[in-house]
PDB file of C-alpha atoms in Angstrom:
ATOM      1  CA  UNK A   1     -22.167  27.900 -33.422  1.00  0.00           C
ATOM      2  CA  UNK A   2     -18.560  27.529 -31.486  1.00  0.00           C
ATOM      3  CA  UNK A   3     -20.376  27.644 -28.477  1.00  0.00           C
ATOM      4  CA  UNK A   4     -22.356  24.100 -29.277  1.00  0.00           C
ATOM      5  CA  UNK A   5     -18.914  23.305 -29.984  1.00  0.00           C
ATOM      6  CA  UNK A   6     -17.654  23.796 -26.562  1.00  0.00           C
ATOM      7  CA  UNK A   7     -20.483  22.294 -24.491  1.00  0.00           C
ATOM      8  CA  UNK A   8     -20.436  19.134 -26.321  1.00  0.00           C
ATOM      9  CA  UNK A   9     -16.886  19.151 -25.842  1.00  0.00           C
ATOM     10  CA  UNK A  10     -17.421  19.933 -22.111  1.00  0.00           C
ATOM     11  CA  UNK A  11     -19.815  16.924 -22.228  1.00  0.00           C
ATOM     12  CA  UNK A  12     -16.796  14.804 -23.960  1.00  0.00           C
ATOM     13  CA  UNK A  13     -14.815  15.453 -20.474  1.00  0.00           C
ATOM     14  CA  UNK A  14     -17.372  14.926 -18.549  1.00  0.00           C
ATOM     15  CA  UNK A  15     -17.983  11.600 -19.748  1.00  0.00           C
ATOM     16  CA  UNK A  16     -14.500  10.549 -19.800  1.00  0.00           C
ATOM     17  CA  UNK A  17     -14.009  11.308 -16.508  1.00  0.00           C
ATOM     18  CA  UNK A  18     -17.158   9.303 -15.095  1.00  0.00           C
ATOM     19  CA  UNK A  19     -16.297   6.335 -17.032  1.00  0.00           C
ATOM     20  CA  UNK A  20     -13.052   6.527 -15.088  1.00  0.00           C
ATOM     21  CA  UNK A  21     -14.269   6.240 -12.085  1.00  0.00           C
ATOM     22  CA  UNK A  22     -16.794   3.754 -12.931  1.00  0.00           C
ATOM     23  CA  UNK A  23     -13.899   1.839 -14.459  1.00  0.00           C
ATOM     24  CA  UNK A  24     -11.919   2.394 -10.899  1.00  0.00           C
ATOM     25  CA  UNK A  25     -14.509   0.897  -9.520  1.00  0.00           C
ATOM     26  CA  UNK A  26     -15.203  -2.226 -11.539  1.00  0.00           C
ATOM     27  CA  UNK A  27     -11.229  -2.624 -10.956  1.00  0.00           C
ATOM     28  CA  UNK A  28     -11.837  -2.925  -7.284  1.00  0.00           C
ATOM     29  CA  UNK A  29     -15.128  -4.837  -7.473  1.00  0.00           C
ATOM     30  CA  UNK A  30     -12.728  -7.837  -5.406  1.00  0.00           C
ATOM     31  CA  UNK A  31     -11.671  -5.510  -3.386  1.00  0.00           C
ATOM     32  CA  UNK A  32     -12.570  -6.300   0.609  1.00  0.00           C
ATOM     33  CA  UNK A  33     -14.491  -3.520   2.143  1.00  0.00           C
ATOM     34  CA  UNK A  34     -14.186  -1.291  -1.104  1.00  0.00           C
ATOM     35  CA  UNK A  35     -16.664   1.198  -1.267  1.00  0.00           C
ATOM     36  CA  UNK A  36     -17.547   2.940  -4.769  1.00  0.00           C
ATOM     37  CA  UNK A  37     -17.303   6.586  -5.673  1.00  0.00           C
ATOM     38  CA  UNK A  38     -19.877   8.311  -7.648  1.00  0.00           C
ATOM     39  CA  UNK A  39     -19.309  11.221  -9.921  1.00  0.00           C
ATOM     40  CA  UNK A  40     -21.347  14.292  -9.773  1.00  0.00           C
ATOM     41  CA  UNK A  41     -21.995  16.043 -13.272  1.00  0.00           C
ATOM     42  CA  UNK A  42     -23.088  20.039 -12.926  1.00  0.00           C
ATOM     43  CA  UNK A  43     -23.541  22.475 -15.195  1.00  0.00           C
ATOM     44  CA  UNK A  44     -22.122  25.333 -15.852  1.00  0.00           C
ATOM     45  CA  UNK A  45     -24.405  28.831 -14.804  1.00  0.00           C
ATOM     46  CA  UNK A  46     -26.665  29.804 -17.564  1.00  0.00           C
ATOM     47  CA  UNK A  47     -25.722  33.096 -19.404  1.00  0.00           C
ATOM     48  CA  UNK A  48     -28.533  35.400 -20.272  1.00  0.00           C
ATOM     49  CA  UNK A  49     -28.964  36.487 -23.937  1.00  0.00           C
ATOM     50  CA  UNK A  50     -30.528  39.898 -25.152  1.00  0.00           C
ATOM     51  CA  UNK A  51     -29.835  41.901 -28.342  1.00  0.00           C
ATOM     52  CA  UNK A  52     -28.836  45.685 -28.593  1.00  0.00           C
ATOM     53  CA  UNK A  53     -30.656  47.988 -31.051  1.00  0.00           C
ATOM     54  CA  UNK A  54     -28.298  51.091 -31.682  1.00  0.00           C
ATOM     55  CA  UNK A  55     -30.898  53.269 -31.482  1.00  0.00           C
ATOM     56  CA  UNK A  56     -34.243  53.631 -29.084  1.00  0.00           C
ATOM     57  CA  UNK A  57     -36.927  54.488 -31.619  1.00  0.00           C
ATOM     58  CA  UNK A  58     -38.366  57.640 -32.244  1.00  0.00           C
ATOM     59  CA  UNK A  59     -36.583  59.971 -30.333  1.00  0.00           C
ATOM     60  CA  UNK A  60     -37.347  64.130 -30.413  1.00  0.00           C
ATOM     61  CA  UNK A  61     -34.067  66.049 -31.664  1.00  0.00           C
ATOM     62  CA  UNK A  62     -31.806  66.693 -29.274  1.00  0.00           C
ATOM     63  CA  UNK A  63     -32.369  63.488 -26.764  1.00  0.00           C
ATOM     64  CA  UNK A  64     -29.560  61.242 -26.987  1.00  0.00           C
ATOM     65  CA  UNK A  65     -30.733  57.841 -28.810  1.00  0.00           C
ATOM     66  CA  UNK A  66     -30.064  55.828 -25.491  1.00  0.00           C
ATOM     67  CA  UNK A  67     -29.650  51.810 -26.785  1.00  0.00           C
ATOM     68  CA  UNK A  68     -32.250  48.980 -26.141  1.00  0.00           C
ATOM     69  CA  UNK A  69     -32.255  46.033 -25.020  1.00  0.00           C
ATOM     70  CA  UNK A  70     -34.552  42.967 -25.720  1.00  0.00           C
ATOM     71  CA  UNK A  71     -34.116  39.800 -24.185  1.00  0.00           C
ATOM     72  CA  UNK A  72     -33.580  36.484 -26.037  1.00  0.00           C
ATOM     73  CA  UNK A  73     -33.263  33.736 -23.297  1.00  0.00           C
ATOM     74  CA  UNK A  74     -30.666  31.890 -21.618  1.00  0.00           C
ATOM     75  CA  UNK A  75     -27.278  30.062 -23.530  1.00  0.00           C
ATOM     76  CA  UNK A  76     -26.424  26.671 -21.450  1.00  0.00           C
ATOM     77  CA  UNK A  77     -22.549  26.295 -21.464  1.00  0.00           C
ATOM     78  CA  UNK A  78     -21.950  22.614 -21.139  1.00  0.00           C
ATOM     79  CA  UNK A  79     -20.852  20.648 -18.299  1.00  0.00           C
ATOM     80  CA  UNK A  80     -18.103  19.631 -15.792  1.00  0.00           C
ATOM     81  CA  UNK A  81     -17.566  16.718 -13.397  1.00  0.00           C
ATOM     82  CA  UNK A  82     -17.478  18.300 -10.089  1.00  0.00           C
ATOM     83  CA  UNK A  83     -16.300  15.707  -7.557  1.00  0.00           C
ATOM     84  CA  UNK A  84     -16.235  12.119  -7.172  1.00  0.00           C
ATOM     85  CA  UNK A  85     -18.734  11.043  -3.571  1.00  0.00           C
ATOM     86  CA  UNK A  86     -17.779   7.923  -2.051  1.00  0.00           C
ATOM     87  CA  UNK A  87     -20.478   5.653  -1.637  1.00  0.00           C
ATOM     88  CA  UNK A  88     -20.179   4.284   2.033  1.00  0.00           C
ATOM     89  CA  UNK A  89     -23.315   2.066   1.865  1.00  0.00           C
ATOM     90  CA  UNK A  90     -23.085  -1.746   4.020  1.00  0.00           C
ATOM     91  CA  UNK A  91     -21.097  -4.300   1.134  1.00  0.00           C
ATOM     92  CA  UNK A  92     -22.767  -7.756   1.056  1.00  0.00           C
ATOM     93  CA  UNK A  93     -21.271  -9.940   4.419  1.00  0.00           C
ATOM     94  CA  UNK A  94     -19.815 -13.180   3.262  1.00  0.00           C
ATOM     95  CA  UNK A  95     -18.838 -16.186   5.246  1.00  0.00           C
ATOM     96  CA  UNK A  96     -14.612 -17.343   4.948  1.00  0.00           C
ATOM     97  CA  UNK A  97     -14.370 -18.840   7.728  1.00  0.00           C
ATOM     98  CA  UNK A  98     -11.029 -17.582   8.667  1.00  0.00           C
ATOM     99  CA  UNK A  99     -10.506 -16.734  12.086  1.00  0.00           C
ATOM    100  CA  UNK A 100      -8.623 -13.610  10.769  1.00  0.00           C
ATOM    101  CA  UNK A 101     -11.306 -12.201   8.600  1.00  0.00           C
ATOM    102  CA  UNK A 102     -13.433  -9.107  10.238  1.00  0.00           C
ATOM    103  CA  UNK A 103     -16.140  -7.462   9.089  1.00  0.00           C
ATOM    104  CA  UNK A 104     -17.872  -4.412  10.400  1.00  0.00           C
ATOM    105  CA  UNK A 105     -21.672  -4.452  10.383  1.00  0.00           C
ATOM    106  CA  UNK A 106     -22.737  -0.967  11.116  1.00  0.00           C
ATOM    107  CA  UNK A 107     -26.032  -0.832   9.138  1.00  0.00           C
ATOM    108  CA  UNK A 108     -28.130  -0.222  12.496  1.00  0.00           C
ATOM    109  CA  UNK A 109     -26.185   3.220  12.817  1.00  0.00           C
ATOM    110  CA  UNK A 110     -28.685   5.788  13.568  1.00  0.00           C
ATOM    111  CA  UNK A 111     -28.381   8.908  10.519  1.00  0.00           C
ATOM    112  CA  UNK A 112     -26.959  12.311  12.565  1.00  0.00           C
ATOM    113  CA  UNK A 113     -28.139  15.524  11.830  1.00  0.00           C
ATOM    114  CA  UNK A 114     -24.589  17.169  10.239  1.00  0.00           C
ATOM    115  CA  UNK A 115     -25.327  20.919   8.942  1.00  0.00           C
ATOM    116  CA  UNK A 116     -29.024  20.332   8.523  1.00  0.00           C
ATOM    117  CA  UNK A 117     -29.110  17.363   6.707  1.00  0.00           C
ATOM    118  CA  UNK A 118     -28.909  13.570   7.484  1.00  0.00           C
ATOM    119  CA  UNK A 119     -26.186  11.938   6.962  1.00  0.00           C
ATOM    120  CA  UNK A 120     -25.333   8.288   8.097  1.00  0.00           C
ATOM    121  CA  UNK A 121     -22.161   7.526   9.967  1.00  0.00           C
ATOM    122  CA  UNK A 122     -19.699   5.476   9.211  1.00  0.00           C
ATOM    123  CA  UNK A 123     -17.518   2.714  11.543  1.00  0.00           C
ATOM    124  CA  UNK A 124     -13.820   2.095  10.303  1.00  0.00           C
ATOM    125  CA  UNK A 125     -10.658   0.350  11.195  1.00  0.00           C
ATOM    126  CA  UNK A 126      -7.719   2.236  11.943  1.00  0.00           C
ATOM    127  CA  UNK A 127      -4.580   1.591  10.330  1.00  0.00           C
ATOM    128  CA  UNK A 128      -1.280   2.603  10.548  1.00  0.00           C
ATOM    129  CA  UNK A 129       0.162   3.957   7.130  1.00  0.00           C
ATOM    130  CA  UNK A 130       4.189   3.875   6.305  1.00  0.00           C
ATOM    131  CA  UNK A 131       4.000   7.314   7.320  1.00  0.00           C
ATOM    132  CA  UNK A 132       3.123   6.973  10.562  1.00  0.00           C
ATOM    133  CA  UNK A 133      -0.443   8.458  10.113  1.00  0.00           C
ATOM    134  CA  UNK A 134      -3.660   6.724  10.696  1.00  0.00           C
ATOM    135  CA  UNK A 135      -5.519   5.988   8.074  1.00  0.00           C
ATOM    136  CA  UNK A 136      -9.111   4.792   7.891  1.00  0.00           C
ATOM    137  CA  UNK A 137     -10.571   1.284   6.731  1.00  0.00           C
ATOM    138  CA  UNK A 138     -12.883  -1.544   5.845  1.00  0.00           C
ATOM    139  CA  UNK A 139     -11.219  -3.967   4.548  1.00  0.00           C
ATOM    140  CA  UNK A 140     -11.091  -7.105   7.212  1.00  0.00           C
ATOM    141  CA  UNK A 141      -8.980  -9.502   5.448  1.00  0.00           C
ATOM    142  CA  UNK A 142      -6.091  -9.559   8.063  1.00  0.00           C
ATOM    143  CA  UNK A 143      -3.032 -11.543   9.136  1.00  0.00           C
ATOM    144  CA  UNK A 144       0.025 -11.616  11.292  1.00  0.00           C
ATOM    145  CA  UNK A 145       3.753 -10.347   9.888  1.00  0.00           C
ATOM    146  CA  UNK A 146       7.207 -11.749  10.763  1.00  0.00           C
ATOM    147  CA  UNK A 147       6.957  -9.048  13.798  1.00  0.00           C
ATOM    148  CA  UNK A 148       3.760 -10.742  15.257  1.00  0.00           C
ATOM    149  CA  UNK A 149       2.044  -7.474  14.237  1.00  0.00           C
ATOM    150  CA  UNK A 150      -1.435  -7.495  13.030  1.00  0.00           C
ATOM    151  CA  UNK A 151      -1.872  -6.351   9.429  1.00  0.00           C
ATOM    152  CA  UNK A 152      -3.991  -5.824   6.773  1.00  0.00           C
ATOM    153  CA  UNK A 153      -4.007  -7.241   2.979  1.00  0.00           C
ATOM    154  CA  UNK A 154      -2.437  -4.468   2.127  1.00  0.00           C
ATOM    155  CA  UNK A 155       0.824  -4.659   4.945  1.00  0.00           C
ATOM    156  CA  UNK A 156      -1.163  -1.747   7.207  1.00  0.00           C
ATOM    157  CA  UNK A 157      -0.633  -2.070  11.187  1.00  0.00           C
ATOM    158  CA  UNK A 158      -3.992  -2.891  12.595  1.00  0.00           C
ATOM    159  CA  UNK A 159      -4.317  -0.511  15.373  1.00  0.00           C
ATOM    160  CA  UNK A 160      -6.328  -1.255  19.014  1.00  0.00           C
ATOM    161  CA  UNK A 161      -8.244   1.320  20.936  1.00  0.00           C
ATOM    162  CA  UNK A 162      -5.027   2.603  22.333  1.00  0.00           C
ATOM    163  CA  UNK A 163      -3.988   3.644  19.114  1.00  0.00           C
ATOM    164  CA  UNK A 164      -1.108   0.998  19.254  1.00  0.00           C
ATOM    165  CA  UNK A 165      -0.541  -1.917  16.571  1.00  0.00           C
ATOM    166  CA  UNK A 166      -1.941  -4.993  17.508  1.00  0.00           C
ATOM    167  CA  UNK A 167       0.659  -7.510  18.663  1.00  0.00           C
ATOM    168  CA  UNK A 168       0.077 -11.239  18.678  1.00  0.00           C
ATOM    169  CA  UNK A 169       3.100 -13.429  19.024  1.00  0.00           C
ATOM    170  CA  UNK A 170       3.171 -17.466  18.623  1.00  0.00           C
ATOM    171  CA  UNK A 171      -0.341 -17.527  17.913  1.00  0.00           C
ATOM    172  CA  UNK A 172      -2.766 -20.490  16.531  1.00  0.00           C
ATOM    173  CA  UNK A 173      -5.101 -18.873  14.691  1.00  0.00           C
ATOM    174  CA  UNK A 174      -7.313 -21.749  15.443  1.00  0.00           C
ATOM    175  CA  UNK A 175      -7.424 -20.582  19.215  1.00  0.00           C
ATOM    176  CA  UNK A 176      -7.770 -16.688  18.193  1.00  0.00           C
ATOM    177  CA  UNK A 177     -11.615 -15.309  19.156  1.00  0.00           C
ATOM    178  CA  UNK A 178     -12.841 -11.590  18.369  1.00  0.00           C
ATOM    179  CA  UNK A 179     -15.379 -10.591  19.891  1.00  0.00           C
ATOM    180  CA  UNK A 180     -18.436  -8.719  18.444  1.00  0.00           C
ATOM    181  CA  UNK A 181     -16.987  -5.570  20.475  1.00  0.00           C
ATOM    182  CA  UNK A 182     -13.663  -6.054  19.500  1.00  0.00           C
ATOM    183  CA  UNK A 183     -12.244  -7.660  22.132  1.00  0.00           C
ATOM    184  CA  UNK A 184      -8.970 -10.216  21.130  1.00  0.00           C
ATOM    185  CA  UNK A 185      -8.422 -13.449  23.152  1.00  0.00           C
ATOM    186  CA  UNK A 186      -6.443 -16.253  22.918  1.00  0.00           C
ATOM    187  CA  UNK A 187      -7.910 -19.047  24.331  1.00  0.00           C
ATOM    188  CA  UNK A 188      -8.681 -17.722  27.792  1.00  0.00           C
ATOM    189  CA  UNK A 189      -5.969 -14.679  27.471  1.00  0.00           C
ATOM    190  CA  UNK A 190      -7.409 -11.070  26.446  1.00  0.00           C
ATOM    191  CA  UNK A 191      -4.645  -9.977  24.030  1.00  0.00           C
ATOM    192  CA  UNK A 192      -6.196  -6.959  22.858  1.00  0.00           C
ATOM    193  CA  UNK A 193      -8.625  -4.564  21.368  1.00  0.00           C
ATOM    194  CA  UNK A 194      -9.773  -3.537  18.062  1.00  0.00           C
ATOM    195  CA  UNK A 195     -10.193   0.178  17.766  1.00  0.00           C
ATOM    196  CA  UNK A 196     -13.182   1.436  16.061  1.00  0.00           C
ATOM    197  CA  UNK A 197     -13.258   4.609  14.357  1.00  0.00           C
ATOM    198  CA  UNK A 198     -16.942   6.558  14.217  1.00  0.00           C
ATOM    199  CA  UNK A 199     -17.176   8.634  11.684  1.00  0.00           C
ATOM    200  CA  UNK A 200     -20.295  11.068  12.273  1.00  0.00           C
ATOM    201  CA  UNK A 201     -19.797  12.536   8.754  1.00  0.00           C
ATOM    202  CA  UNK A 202     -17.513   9.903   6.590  1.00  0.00           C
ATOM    203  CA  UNK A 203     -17.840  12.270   3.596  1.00  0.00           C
ATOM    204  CA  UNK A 204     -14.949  14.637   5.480  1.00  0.00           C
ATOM    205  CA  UNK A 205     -13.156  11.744   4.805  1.00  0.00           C
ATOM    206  CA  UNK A 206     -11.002  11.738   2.397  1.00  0.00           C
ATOM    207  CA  UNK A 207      -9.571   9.001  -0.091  1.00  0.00           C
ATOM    208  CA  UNK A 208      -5.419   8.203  -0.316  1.00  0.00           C
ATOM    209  CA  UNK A 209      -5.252   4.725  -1.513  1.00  0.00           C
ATOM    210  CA  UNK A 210      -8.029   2.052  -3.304  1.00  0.00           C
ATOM    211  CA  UNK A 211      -9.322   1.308  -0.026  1.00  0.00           C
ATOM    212  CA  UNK A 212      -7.889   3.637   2.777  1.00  0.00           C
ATOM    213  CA  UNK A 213      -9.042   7.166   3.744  1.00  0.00           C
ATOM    214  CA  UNK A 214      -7.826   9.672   5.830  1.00  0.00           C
ATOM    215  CA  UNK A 215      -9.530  12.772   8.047  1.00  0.00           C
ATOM    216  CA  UNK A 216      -7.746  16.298   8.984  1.00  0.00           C
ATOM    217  CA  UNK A 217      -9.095  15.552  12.432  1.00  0.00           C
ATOM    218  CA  UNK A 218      -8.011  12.199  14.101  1.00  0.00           C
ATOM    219  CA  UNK A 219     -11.396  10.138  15.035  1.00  0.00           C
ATOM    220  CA  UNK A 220     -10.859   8.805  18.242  1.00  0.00           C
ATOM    221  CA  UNK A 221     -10.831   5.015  18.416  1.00  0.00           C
ATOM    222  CA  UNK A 222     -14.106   3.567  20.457  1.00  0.00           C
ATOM    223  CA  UNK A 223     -13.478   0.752  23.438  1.00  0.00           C
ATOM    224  CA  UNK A 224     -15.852  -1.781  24.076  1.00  0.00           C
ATOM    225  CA  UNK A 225     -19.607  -1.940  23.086  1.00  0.00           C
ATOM    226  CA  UNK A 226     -21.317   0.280  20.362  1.00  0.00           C
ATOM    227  CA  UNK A 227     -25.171   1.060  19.331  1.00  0.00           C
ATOM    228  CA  UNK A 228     -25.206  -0.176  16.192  1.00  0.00           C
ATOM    229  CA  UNK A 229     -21.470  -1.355  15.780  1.00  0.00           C
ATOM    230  CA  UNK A 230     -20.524  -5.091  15.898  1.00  0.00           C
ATOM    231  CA  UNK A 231     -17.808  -7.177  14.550  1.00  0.00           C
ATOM    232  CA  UNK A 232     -18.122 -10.813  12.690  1.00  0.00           C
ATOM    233  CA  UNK A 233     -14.971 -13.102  12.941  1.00  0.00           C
ATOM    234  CA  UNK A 234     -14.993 -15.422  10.103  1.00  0.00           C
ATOM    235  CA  UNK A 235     -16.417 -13.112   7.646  1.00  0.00           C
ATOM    236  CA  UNK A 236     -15.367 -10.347   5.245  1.00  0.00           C
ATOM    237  CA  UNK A 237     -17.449  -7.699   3.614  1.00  0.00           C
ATOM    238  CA  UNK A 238     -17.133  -7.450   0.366  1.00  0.00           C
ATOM    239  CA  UNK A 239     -16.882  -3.888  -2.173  1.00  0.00           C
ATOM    240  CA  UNK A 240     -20.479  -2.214  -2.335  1.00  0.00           C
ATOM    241  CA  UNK A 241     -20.144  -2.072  -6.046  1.00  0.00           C
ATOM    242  CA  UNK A 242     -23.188  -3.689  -8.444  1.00  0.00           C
ATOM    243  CA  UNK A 243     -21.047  -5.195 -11.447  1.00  0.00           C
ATOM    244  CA  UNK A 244     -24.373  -4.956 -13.205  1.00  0.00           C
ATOM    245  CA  UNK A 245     -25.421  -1.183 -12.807  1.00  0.00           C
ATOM    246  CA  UNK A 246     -21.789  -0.066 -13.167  1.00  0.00           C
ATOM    247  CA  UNK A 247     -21.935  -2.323 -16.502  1.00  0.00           C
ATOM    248  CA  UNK A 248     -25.123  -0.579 -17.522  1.00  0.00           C
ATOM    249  CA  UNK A 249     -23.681   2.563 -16.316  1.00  0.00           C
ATOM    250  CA  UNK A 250     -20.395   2.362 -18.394  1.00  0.00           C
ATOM    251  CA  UNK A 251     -22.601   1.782 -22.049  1.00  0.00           C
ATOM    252  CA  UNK A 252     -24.350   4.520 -21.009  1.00  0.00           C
ATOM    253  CA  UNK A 253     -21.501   7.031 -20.880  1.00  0.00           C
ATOM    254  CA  UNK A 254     -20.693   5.657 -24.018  1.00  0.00           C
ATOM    255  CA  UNK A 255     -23.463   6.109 -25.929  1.00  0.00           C
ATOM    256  CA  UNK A 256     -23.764   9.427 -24.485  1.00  0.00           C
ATOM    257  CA  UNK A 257     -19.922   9.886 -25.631  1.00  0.00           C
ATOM    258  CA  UNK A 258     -20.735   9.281 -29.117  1.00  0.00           C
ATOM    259  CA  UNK A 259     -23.264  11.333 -29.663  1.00  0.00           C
ATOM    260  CA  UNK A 260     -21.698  14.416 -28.557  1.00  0.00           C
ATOM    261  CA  UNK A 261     -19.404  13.109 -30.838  1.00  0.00           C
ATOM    262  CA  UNK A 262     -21.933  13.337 -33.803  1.00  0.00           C
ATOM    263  CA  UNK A 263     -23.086  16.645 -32.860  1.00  0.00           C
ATOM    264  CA  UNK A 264     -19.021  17.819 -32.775  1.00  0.00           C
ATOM    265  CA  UNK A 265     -19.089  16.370 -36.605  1.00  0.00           C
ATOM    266  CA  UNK A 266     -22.611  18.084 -37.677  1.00  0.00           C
ATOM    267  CA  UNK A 267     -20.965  21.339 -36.560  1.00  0.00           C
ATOM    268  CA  UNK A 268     -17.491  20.994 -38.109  1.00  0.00           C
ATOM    269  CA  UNK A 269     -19.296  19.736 -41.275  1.00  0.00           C
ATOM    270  CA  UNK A 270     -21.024  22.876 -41.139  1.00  0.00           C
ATOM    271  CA  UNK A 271     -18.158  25.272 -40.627  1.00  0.00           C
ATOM    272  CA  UNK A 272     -16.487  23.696 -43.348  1.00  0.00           C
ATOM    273  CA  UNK A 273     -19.365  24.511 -45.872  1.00  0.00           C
ATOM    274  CA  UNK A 274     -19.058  28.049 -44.469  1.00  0.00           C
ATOM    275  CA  UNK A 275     -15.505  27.917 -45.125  1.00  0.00           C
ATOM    276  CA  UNK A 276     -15.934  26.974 -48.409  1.00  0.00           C
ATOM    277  CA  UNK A 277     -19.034  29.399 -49.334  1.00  0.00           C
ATOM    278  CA  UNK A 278     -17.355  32.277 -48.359  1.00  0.00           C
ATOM    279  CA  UNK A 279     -14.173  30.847 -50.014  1.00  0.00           C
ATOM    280  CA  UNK A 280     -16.278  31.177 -53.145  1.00  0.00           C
ATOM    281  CA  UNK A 281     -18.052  34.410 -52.793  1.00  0.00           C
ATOM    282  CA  UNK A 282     -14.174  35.871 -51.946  1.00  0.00           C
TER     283      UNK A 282
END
């Protein structure tokens, strides 16, 4: 009987923990370039049951009664939320017509073969973090700082394929062009280029802010052209996240909640009757 208790209190945690994420990601449904995580429920291994007799039948005197036993079946133990998977499907391409809004369109990337399954890469922007490191990004929605320096939303250095920030001083951004490759003119000056990060296996990848990600191994930042990569001035990708199936998600895990809930009261109702039966009989 405790152990129904503990799987549908394993289930409990479980839940809780999903509907946090799928909370997170409601939060961040504004969020440029966002992409959703999913949470991956396992269970716990199966134990296998069998009962002992004390004694092995009918056994000639002097032989040891040796003790057998019979299976039962298998006990389930509950489950646990393994890891949260980011989600780095294409977001929904919107129109802003700013000229310092970039999206990445990357949806003609070819899948790679990583470890025997396919797995689609991923282009990013690199970013410089306050801590120097590079960090890894979608989110287009850029401007320029006091320095000149081009930045993101969230005050990260846009970096070019040199892996230096992008510098732009006394600018109009009326006279700014990116091109789908990457390239940065103004008017007829080339004042830079965006670097592109190509990440073969984005799931390495691993998340340190709403909306930035880092890798142990620096991905080296792409120049020029790439199959399958280009970039949209005047547009902004928006978070991959379905408000609708994360609603219908998040009354799911709570319906599910509640009735591991009811089975947590069915059993404490019925260790309380035990209580109180052999409370009696004592």
């Amino acid at each position: 009987m405790i152990r129904g208790l503990y799987s549908a209190a394993s289930g409990m945690i479980s839940l809780e923990r999903r509907q946090e994420t799928l909370s997170h990601n409601l939060a961040n449904i504004q969020t440029p370039g966002f992409k959703k995580d999913d949470t991956v429920l396992q269970a716990f291994p199966k134990m296998l049951i069998e009962r002992i007799n004390d004694f092995g039948g009918n056994v000639p005197a002097g032989i040891p009664r040796l003790p057998v036993q019979t299976p039962i079946g298998e006990l389930a133990n509950g489950v646990y939320a393994q890891e949260r998977i980011p989600n780095f499907s294409q977001g929904n391409i919107v129109q802003t017509q700013q000229p310092l809004d970039v999206a990445i369109a990357d949806q003609d990337l070819a899948p790679q073969d990583v470890n025997g399954r396919q797995v689609k890469p991923a282009a990013f922007f690199a970013v410089q973090l306050p801590d120097g490191k590079i960090g890894y990004t979608r989110n287009g929605k850029w401007d320029v700082d006091a320095n000149g320096h081009l930045v993101t939303s969230e005050g990260y250095l846009v970096l070019g394929a040199d892996q230096q920030p992008i510098q732009l001083n006394d600018i109009t951004k009326e006279d700014l062009h990116i091109s789908p490759t990457g390239e940065i003119k103004i008017k007829d000056r080339t004042a830079g280029q965006i670097g592109i990060a190509l990440a073969n296996n984005p799931f390495q990848l691993k998340r340190v802010g709403a909306n930035v990600y880092q890798s142990d191994t620096p991905i080296p930042l792409a120049q020029g052209a790439n199959p399958g990569i280009s970039l949209q001035q005047g547009y902004i990708e928006q978070s991959n996240v379905d408000p609708g199936q994360t609603m219908t998600d998040m009354m799911m895990v709570v319906r599910a909640y509640e009735a591991n809930q009811k089975v947590i009261g069915v059993y404490d109702r019925s260790l309380e009757q035990l209580y109180s039966v052999g409370k009696i009989n004592g």
